[in-house]
Amino acid sequence: MDREARLRRALLTRGPAWPAPLEWRGSLSSTNDVLKAKARLGTPEWAGVLADTQTGGRGREGRAWASPPGGLYLSVLLRPRFEQVGLVPLAAGVVVAEVAGEYGVEARVKWPNDVLVRGRKLAGVLTESSSSSRGVDWVVVGVGVNVAVDQASLGPLAETATSLHLEADRPPAVEDVAAGVLARLSVWYDALEGRPSQVVDAWRARAVPWWGQPAQVRTTQGVLRGTLRDVDETGALLVDREEGGVQRVLSGEVTQLRPTGPDSRDT
Ligand code: BTN
């Protein structure tokens, strides 16, 4: 049975048949790029693209995403009809942390959607969207999870990365992790439509406990220093600035300034 068939079978153990095409390729540039091209051609909501490896995997803030064999590289298409599209990345982080939990791995989310285990990066999420005068037309949710990636193949990133195979008591198959991510995302999607505050609450409950601690946030406008206060109902990060006042941050990279404890390793 090929990977696509194993994925569909794993999805069936979690709910109804998946409602859209799922394409699992050997190697491609980036699952996000391939799915974005399909989105522009009108492919339906919940269509997915997966790959064994990516040659041009992309991360947040213009970084590359190392994509050796053994990882999950998955992109899924949403065509949201709800307002709070800014919460999709947070929901995706919660989803991956939940799936890690199914394998006995306690994962935490770092704003906006890094997934860490003992301070090491397990997974990342890159969401990309397209809008028109009608609002947001589509969102591609790209998820990369180190499932069984050989640490040595990550080069210098191995220092700050971990994998489900290193952390879990029963190491999962990539197809099963993919099915978990898709199935849990569809559950949280319903919450995004009807009860978005539940998504924020779930995210807070799994966040690294950095609230009230000094941090630096690198944004496109510059570097901001202060203490981390909370996230608001749209998913923006609230920072009490060193020089006074609260700053709402929509996108950026958070670094803890005086790290303490196992969730504190900077990534
Ligand atoms: C990050 O932490 O910077 C986000 C990483 C997101 C990587 C995934 S892998 C599947 C999808 N395709 C990509 O090119 N990127 C995302």
mmCIF file of C-alpha atoms and ligand atoms in Angstrom:
data_model
loop_
_atom_site.group_PDB
_atom_site.id
_atom_site.type_symbol
_atom_site.label_atom_id
_atom_site.label_comp_id
_atom_site.label_asym_id
_atom_site.label_seq_id
_atom_site.Cartn_x
_atom_site.Cartn_y
_atom_site.Cartn_z
ATOM 1 C CA MET A 1 0.000 0.000 0.000
ATOM 2 C CA ASP A 2 1.416 3.443 -0.844
ATOM 3 C CA ARG A 3 1.663 6.310 1.615
ATOM 4 C CA GLU A 4 -1.435 8.082 0.316
ATOM 5 C CA ALA A 5 -3.505 4.921 0.833
ATOM 6 C CA ARG A 6 -2.029 4.406 4.331
ATOM 7 C CA LEU A 7 -2.883 8.029 5.157
ATOM 8 C CA ARG A 8 -6.481 7.631 3.989
ATOM 9 C CA ARG A 9 -6.790 4.423 5.985
ATOM 10 C CA ALA A 10 -5.386 6.138 9.097
ATOM 11 C CA LEU A 11 -7.865 8.982 8.602
ATOM 12 C CA LEU A 12 -10.731 6.500 8.463
ATOM 13 C CA THR A 13 -9.813 5.274 11.945
ATOM 14 C CA ARG A 14 -10.432 8.828 13.179
ATOM 15 C CA GLY A 15 -13.600 9.821 11.347
ATOM 16 C CA PRO A 16 -15.349 9.987 7.977
ATOM 17 C CA ALA A 17 -13.514 9.674 4.671
ATOM 18 C CA TRP A 18 -11.365 12.728 3.980
ATOM 19 C CA PRO A 19 -13.439 15.078 1.812
ATOM 20 C CA ALA A 20 -10.750 16.303 -0.622
ATOM 21 C CA PRO A 21 -7.784 15.163 -2.732
ATOM 22 C CA LEU A 22 -4.583 14.261 -0.868
ATOM 23 C CA GLU A 23 -1.427 13.987 -2.929
ATOM 24 C CA TRP A 24 1.708 12.434 -1.412
ATOM 25 C CA ARG A 25 4.833 12.971 -3.524
ATOM 26 C CA GLY A 26 8.375 11.662 -3.195
ATOM 27 C CA SER A 27 10.275 14.910 -3.501
ATOM 28 C CA LEU A 28 9.150 18.415 -4.409
ATOM 29 C CA SER A 29 10.220 21.993 -3.801
ATOM 30 C CA SER A 30 7.791 22.948 -1.036
ATOM 31 C CA THR A 31 4.397 21.469 -0.219
ATOM 32 C CA ASN A 32 3.163 25.010 0.491
ATOM 33 C CA ASP A 33 4.236 26.213 -2.964
ATOM 34 C CA VAL A 34 2.638 23.260 -4.750
ATOM 35 C CA LEU A 35 -0.621 23.660 -2.821
ATOM 36 C CA LYS A 36 -0.696 27.440 -3.345
ATOM 37 C CA ALA A 37 -0.549 26.834 -7.113
ATOM 38 C CA LYS A 38 -3.472 24.395 -6.778
ATOM 39 C CA ALA A 39 -5.395 26.873 -4.591
ATOM 40 C CA ARG A 40 -5.188 29.497 -7.337
ATOM 41 C CA LEU A 41 -6.674 26.954 -9.758
ATOM 42 C CA GLY A 42 -9.631 26.379 -7.436
ATOM 43 C CA THR A 43 -8.764 23.115 -5.684
ATOM 44 C CA PRO A 44 -11.271 22.448 -2.893
ATOM 45 C CA GLU A 45 -10.977 23.176 0.778
ATOM 46 C CA TRP A 46 -9.134 20.437 2.737
ATOM 47 C CA ALA A 47 -7.042 19.419 -0.277
ATOM 48 C CA GLY A 48 -3.592 18.403 0.914
ATOM 49 C CA VAL A 49 -0.089 17.968 -0.450
ATOM 50 C CA LEU A 50 2.532 15.879 1.356
ATOM 51 C CA ALA A 51 6.072 14.895 0.477
ATOM 52 C CA ASP A 52 8.792 12.532 1.677
ATOM 53 C CA THR A 53 11.366 15.309 1.249
ATOM 54 C CA GLN A 54 11.405 18.939 0.137
ATOM 55 C CA THR A 55 14.205 20.608 -1.812
ATOM 56 C CA GLY A 56 13.038 24.149 -1.017
ATOM 57 C CA GLY A 57 11.197 23.771 2.293
ATOM 58 C CA ARG A 58 10.419 27.182 3.760
ATOM 59 C CA GLY A 59 10.040 28.329 7.348
ATOM 60 C CA ARG A 60 8.748 31.514 8.936
ATOM 61 C CA GLU A 61 10.587 34.819 8.565
ATOM 62 C CA GLY A 62 12.157 33.734 5.254
ATOM 63 C CA ARG A 63 14.154 30.873 6.787
ATOM 64 C CA ALA A 64 14.760 27.529 5.079
ATOM 65 C CA TRP A 65 13.153 24.405 6.574
ATOM 66 C CA ALA A 66 15.478 21.413 6.436
ATOM 67 C CA SER A 67 13.393 18.583 4.975
ATOM 68 C CA PRO A 68 15.271 15.260 5.036
ATOM 69 C CA PRO A 69 13.467 11.888 4.831
ATOM 70 C CA GLY A 70 11.652 10.867 8.015
ATOM 71 C CA GLY A 71 9.862 14.159 8.513
ATOM 72 C CA LEU A 72 6.249 15.078 7.945
ATOM 73 C CA TYR A 73 5.883 17.777 5.311
ATOM 74 C CA LEU A 74 2.211 18.552 4.933
ATOM 75 C CA SER A 75 0.186 21.441 3.551
ATOM 76 C CA VAL A 76 -3.577 21.660 3.699
ATOM 77 C CA LEU A 77 -5.912 24.197 2.130
ATOM 78 C CA LEU A 78 -8.557 26.147 4.020
ATOM 79 C CA ARG A 79 -11.106 28.508 2.515
ATOM 80 C CA PRO A 80 -12.269 30.090 5.773
ATOM 81 C CA ARG A 81 -15.608 31.777 6.092
ATOM 82 C CA PHE A 82 -14.895 33.036 9.613
ATOM 83 C CA GLU A 83 -13.431 36.343 10.793
ATOM 84 C CA GLN A 84 -10.535 35.251 12.988
ATOM 85 C CA VAL A 85 -8.176 33.945 10.311
ATOM 86 C CA GLY A 86 -5.281 35.173 12.483
ATOM 87 C CA LEU A 87 -6.023 32.317 14.853
ATOM 88 C CA VAL A 88 -5.384 29.600 12.242
ATOM 89 C CA PRO A 89 -1.611 29.477 12.959
ATOM 90 C CA LEU A 90 -2.252 29.197 16.698
ATOM 91 C CA ALA A 91 -4.796 26.435 16.135
ATOM 92 C CA ALA A 92 -2.255 24.575 13.985
ATOM 93 C CA GLY A 93 0.319 24.740 16.796
ATOM 94 C CA VAL A 94 -2.234 23.344 19.245
ATOM 95 C CA VAL A 95 -3.069 20.552 16.784
ATOM 96 C CA VAL A 96 0.552 19.417 16.484
ATOM 97 C CA ALA A 97 1.039 19.563 20.269
ATOM 98 C CA GLU A 98 -2.096 17.443 20.714
ATOM 99 C CA VAL A 99 -0.886 14.850 18.220
ATOM 100 C CA ALA A 100 2.504 14.698 19.979
ATOM 101 C CA GLY A 101 0.543 14.123 23.194
ATOM 102 C CA GLU A 102 -1.066 11.032 21.623
ATOM 103 C CA TYR A 103 2.427 9.504 21.636
ATOM 104 C CA GLY A 104 3.161 10.475 25.233
ATOM 105 C CA VAL A 105 5.164 13.567 24.285
ATOM 106 C CA GLU A 106 4.442 16.739 26.229
ATOM 107 C CA ALA A 107 4.866 19.514 23.701
ATOM 108 C CA ARG A 108 4.411 23.240 24.187
ATOM 109 C CA VAL A 109 3.708 26.037 21.765
ATOM 110 C CA LYS A 110 5.843 29.131 21.469
ATOM 111 C CA TRP A 111 4.174 32.165 19.900
ATOM 112 C CA PRO A 112 2.965 32.089 17.310
ATOM 113 C CA ASN A 113 3.189 28.391 16.455
ATOM 114 C CA ASP A 114 6.529 26.732 17.106
ATOM 115 C CA VAL A 115 6.119 23.390 18.829
ATOM 116 C CA LEU A 116 8.794 22.614 21.405
ATOM 117 C CA VAL A 117 9.628 19.640 23.584
ATOM 118 C CA ARG A 118 11.956 20.343 26.516
ATOM 119 C CA GLY A 119 12.852 23.597 24.769
ATOM 120 C CA ARG A 120 13.838 21.862 21.530
ATOM 121 C CA LYS A 121 11.978 22.362 18.271
ATOM 122 C CA LEU A 122 9.754 19.455 17.263
ATOM 123 C CA ALA A 123 7.639 21.168 14.612
ATOM 124 C CA GLY A 124 6.876 24.428 12.869
ATOM 125 C CA VAL A 125 3.915 25.883 11.026
ATOM 126 C CA LEU A 126 3.965 28.249 8.067
ATOM 127 C CA THR A 127 0.593 29.669 7.048
ATOM 128 C CA GLU A 128 0.247 31.645 3.828
ATOM 129 C CA SER A 129 -2.915 33.250 2.509
ATOM 130 C CA SER A 130 -4.444 35.163 -0.345
ATOM 131 C CA SER A 131 -7.055 37.881 0.009
ATOM 132 C CA SER A 132 -9.240 39.872 -2.329
ATOM 133 C CA SER A 133 -11.954 42.492 -1.896
ATOM 134 C CA ARG A 134 -14.186 39.654 -0.653
ATOM 135 C CA GLY A 135 -11.780 38.937 2.216
ATOM 136 C CA VAL A 136 -9.476 35.953 2.692
ATOM 137 C CA ASP A 137 -9.878 33.561 -0.253
ATOM 138 C CA TRP A 138 -7.640 30.784 1.012
ATOM 139 C CA VAL A 139 -5.089 29.864 3.624
ATOM 140 C CA VAL A 140 -2.414 27.218 3.123
ATOM 141 C CA VAL A 141 -1.391 25.680 6.443
ATOM 142 C CA GLY A 142 2.063 24.140 6.124
ATOM 143 C CA VAL A 143 3.188 21.830 8.904
ATOM 144 C CA GLY A 144 6.650 20.345 9.318
ATOM 145 C CA VAL A 145 7.143 17.757 12.071
ATOM 146 C CA ASN A 146 10.391 15.982 12.920
ATOM 147 C CA VAL A 147 8.920 12.506 13.146
ATOM 148 C CA ALA A 148 11.871 10.186 12.492
ATOM 149 C CA VAL A 149 14.390 12.606 11.071
ATOM 150 C CA ASP A 150 18.022 11.565 11.559
ATOM 151 C CA GLN A 151 19.450 14.321 13.797
ATOM 152 C CA ALA A 152 22.751 14.237 11.891
ATOM 153 C CA SER A 153 20.922 15.243 8.690
ATOM 154 C CA LEU A 154 19.829 18.499 10.363
ATOM 155 C CA GLY A 155 23.400 19.827 10.591
ATOM 156 C CA PRO A 156 23.810 22.663 13.110
ATOM 157 C CA LEU A 157 20.016 22.668 13.726
ATOM 158 C CA ALA A 158 20.367 19.288 15.473
ATOM 159 C CA GLU A 159 21.523 21.208 18.577
ATOM 160 C CA THR A 160 18.119 22.797 19.047
ATOM 161 C CA ALA A 161 15.834 20.215 17.431
ATOM 162 C CA THR A 162 14.210 16.996 18.541
ATOM 163 C CA SER A 163 11.941 14.387 16.970
ATOM 164 C CA LEU A 164 8.979 12.207 17.921
ATOM 165 C CA HIS A 165 11.215 9.162 17.571
ATOM 166 C CA LEU A 166 13.579 10.572 20.200
ATOM 167 C CA GLU A 167 10.811 11.682 22.561
ATOM 168 C CA ALA A 168 7.976 9.164 22.204
ATOM 169 C CA ASP A 169 7.447 5.937 24.087
ATOM 170 C CA ARG A 170 5.988 4.377 20.921
ATOM 171 C CA PRO A 171 7.505 5.993 17.829
ATOM 172 C CA PRO A 172 4.831 6.805 15.268
ATOM 173 C CA ALA A 173 4.668 6.339 11.504
ATOM 174 C CA VAL A 174 4.660 9.536 9.447
ATOM 175 C CA GLU A 175 1.274 8.617 7.911
ATOM 176 C CA ASP A 176 -0.304 8.313 11.368
ATOM 177 C CA VAL A 177 1.064 11.696 12.433
ATOM 178 C CA ALA A 178 -0.268 13.200 9.187
ATOM 179 C CA ALA A 179 -3.715 11.717 9.835
ATOM 180 C CA GLY A 180 -3.672 13.089 13.373
ATOM 181 C CA VAL A 181 -2.770 16.575 12.195
ATOM 182 C CA LEU A 182 -5.481 16.622 9.509
ATOM 183 C CA ALA A 183 -8.181 15.163 11.750
ATOM 184 C CA ARG A 184 -7.449 17.448 14.730
ATOM 185 C CA LEU A 185 -7.226 20.481 12.429
ATOM 186 C CA SER A 186 -10.723 19.771 11.138
ATOM 187 C CA VAL A 187 -11.977 19.634 14.753
ATOM 188 C CA TRP A 188 -10.352 22.959 15.677
ATOM 189 C CA TYR A 189 -11.615 24.482 12.429
ATOM 190 C CA ASP A 190 -15.159 24.085 13.750
ATOM 191 C CA ALA A 191 -14.109 25.934 16.906
ATOM 192 C CA LEU A 192 -12.565 28.705 14.794
ATOM 193 C CA GLU A 193 -15.924 29.103 13.056
ATOM 194 C CA GLY A 194 -18.126 29.105 16.136
ATOM 195 C CA ARG A 195 -16.093 29.469 19.348
ATOM 196 C CA PRO A 196 -12.753 31.158 18.539
ATOM 197 C CA SER A 197 -12.054 31.970 22.204
ATOM 198 C CA GLN A 198 -11.674 28.203 22.781
ATOM 199 C CA VAL A 199 -8.750 28.183 20.383
ATOM 200 C CA VAL A 200 -7.038 31.005 22.280
ATOM 201 C CA ASP A 201 -7.671 29.235 25.593
ATOM 202 C CA ALA A 202 -6.301 25.951 24.253
ATOM 203 C CA TRP A 203 -3.238 27.733 22.919
ATOM 204 C CA ARG A 204 -2.630 29.507 26.269
ATOM 205 C CA ALA A 205 -2.939 26.184 28.106
ATOM 206 C CA ARG A 206 -0.121 24.717 26.001
ATOM 207 C CA ALA A 207 2.097 27.797 25.750
ATOM 208 C CA VAL A 208 5.642 27.899 27.110
ATOM 209 C CA PRO A 209 5.279 29.575 30.523
ATOM 210 C CA TRP A 210 7.055 32.788 29.614
ATOM 211 C CA TRP A 211 4.366 35.214 30.750
ATOM 212 C CA GLY A 212 5.691 38.084 32.868
ATOM 213 C CA GLN A 213 9.244 37.299 31.808
ATOM 214 C CA PRO A 214 11.637 39.553 29.911
ATOM 215 C CA ALA A 215 11.836 38.883 26.207
ATOM 216 C CA GLN A 216 12.925 40.338 22.932
ATOM 217 C CA VAL A 217 10.629 40.297 19.906
ATOM 218 C CA ARG A 218 12.113 40.785 16.468
ATOM 219 C CA THR A 219 9.534 42.240 14.085
ATOM 220 C CA THR A 220 9.771 43.729 10.611
ATOM 221 C CA GLN A 221 9.624 47.149 12.290
ATOM 222 C CA GLY A 222 12.602 46.430 14.561
ATOM 223 C CA VAL A 223 13.431 44.835 17.873
ATOM 224 C CA LEU A 224 11.143 45.279 20.829
ATOM 225 C CA ARG A 225 12.080 44.558 24.456
ATOM 226 C CA GLY A 226 9.723 44.094 27.350
ATOM 227 C CA THR A 227 7.868 41.416 29.249
ATOM 228 C CA LEU A 228 5.410 39.021 27.659
ATOM 229 C CA ARG A 229 1.858 39.716 28.817
ATOM 230 C CA ASP A 230 -0.564 37.471 26.873
ATOM 231 C CA VAL A 231 -2.149 36.860 23.484
ATOM 232 C CA ASP A 232 -5.340 38.684 22.596
ATOM 233 C CA GLU A 233 -8.521 37.273 21.050
ATOM 234 C CA THR A 234 -7.098 37.706 17.522
ATOM 235 C CA GLY A 235 -3.914 35.764 18.319
ATOM 236 C CA ALA A 236 -1.671 38.859 18.496
ATOM 237 C CA LEU A 237 1.084 38.854 21.131
ATOM 238 C CA LEU A 238 0.856 41.551 23.818
ATOM 239 C CA VAL A 239 4.145 42.867 25.155
ATOM 240 C CA ASP A 240 4.618 45.318 28.039
ATOM 241 C CA ARG A 241 7.339 47.517 26.583
ATOM 242 C CA GLU A 242 10.422 48.389 28.628
ATOM 243 C CA GLU A 243 9.742 52.054 27.941
ATOM 244 C CA GLY A 244 6.076 51.719 28.950
ATOM 245 C CA GLY A 245 2.841 50.898 27.149
ATOM 246 C CA VAL A 246 1.549 47.678 25.643
ATOM 247 C CA GLN A 247 2.551 46.710 22.109
ATOM 248 C CA ARG A 248 0.417 44.370 20.017
ATOM 249 C CA VAL A 249 2.602 42.221 17.766
ATOM 250 C CA LEU A 250 1.103 40.475 14.740
ATOM 251 C CA SER A 251 4.180 38.668 13.530
ATOM 252 C CA GLY A 252 7.728 38.249 14.778
ATOM 253 C CA GLU A 253 10.199 36.059 16.593
ATOM 254 C CA VAL A 254 10.304 35.856 20.372
ATOM 255 C CA THR A 255 13.496 35.212 22.343
ATOM 256 C CA GLN A 256 13.488 34.868 26.091
ATOM 257 C CA LEU A 257 16.064 37.199 27.652
ATOM 258 C CA ARG A 258 16.919 35.430 30.901
ATOM 259 C CA PRO A 259 16.035 31.799 30.195
ATOM 260 C CA THR A 260 15.319 29.479 33.102
ATOM 261 C CA GLY A 261 13.943 25.939 33.150
ATOM 262 C CA PRO A 262 13.478 23.209 30.525
ATOM 263 C CA ASP A 263 11.097 25.167 28.296
ATOM 264 C CA SER A 264 13.510 28.035 28.023
ATOM 265 C CA ARG A 265 16.012 26.985 25.398
ATOM 266 C CA ASP A 266 15.958 29.577 22.665
ATOM 267 C CA THR A 267 15.072 28.228 19.245
HETATM 268 C C1 BTN B 1 8.892 27.410 10.937
HETATM 269 O O1 BTN B 1 8.977 26.939 12.068
HETATM 270 O O2 BTN B 1 9.666 28.300 10.562
HETATM 271 C C2 BTN B 1 7.817 26.897 10.030
HETATM 272 C C3 BTN B 1 8.242 25.674 9.280
HETATM 273 C C4 BTN B 1 7.170 25.136 8.353
HETATM 274 C C5 BTN B 1 7.663 23.992 7.497
HETATM 275 C C6 BTN B 1 6.572 23.352 6.708
HETATM 276 S S1 BTN B 1 7.068 21.815 6.002
HETATM 277 C C7 BTN B 1 5.596 21.763 5.059
HETATM 278 C C8 BTN B 1 5.369 23.173 4.549
HETATM 279 N N1 BTN B 1 6.123 23.418 3.335
HETATM 280 C C9 BTN B 1 7.075 24.340 3.505
HETATM 281 O O3 BTN B 1 7.860 24.744 2.628
HETATM 282 N N2 BTN B 1 7.053 24.797 4.760
HETATM 283 C C10 BTN B 1 6.020 24.151 5.547
#
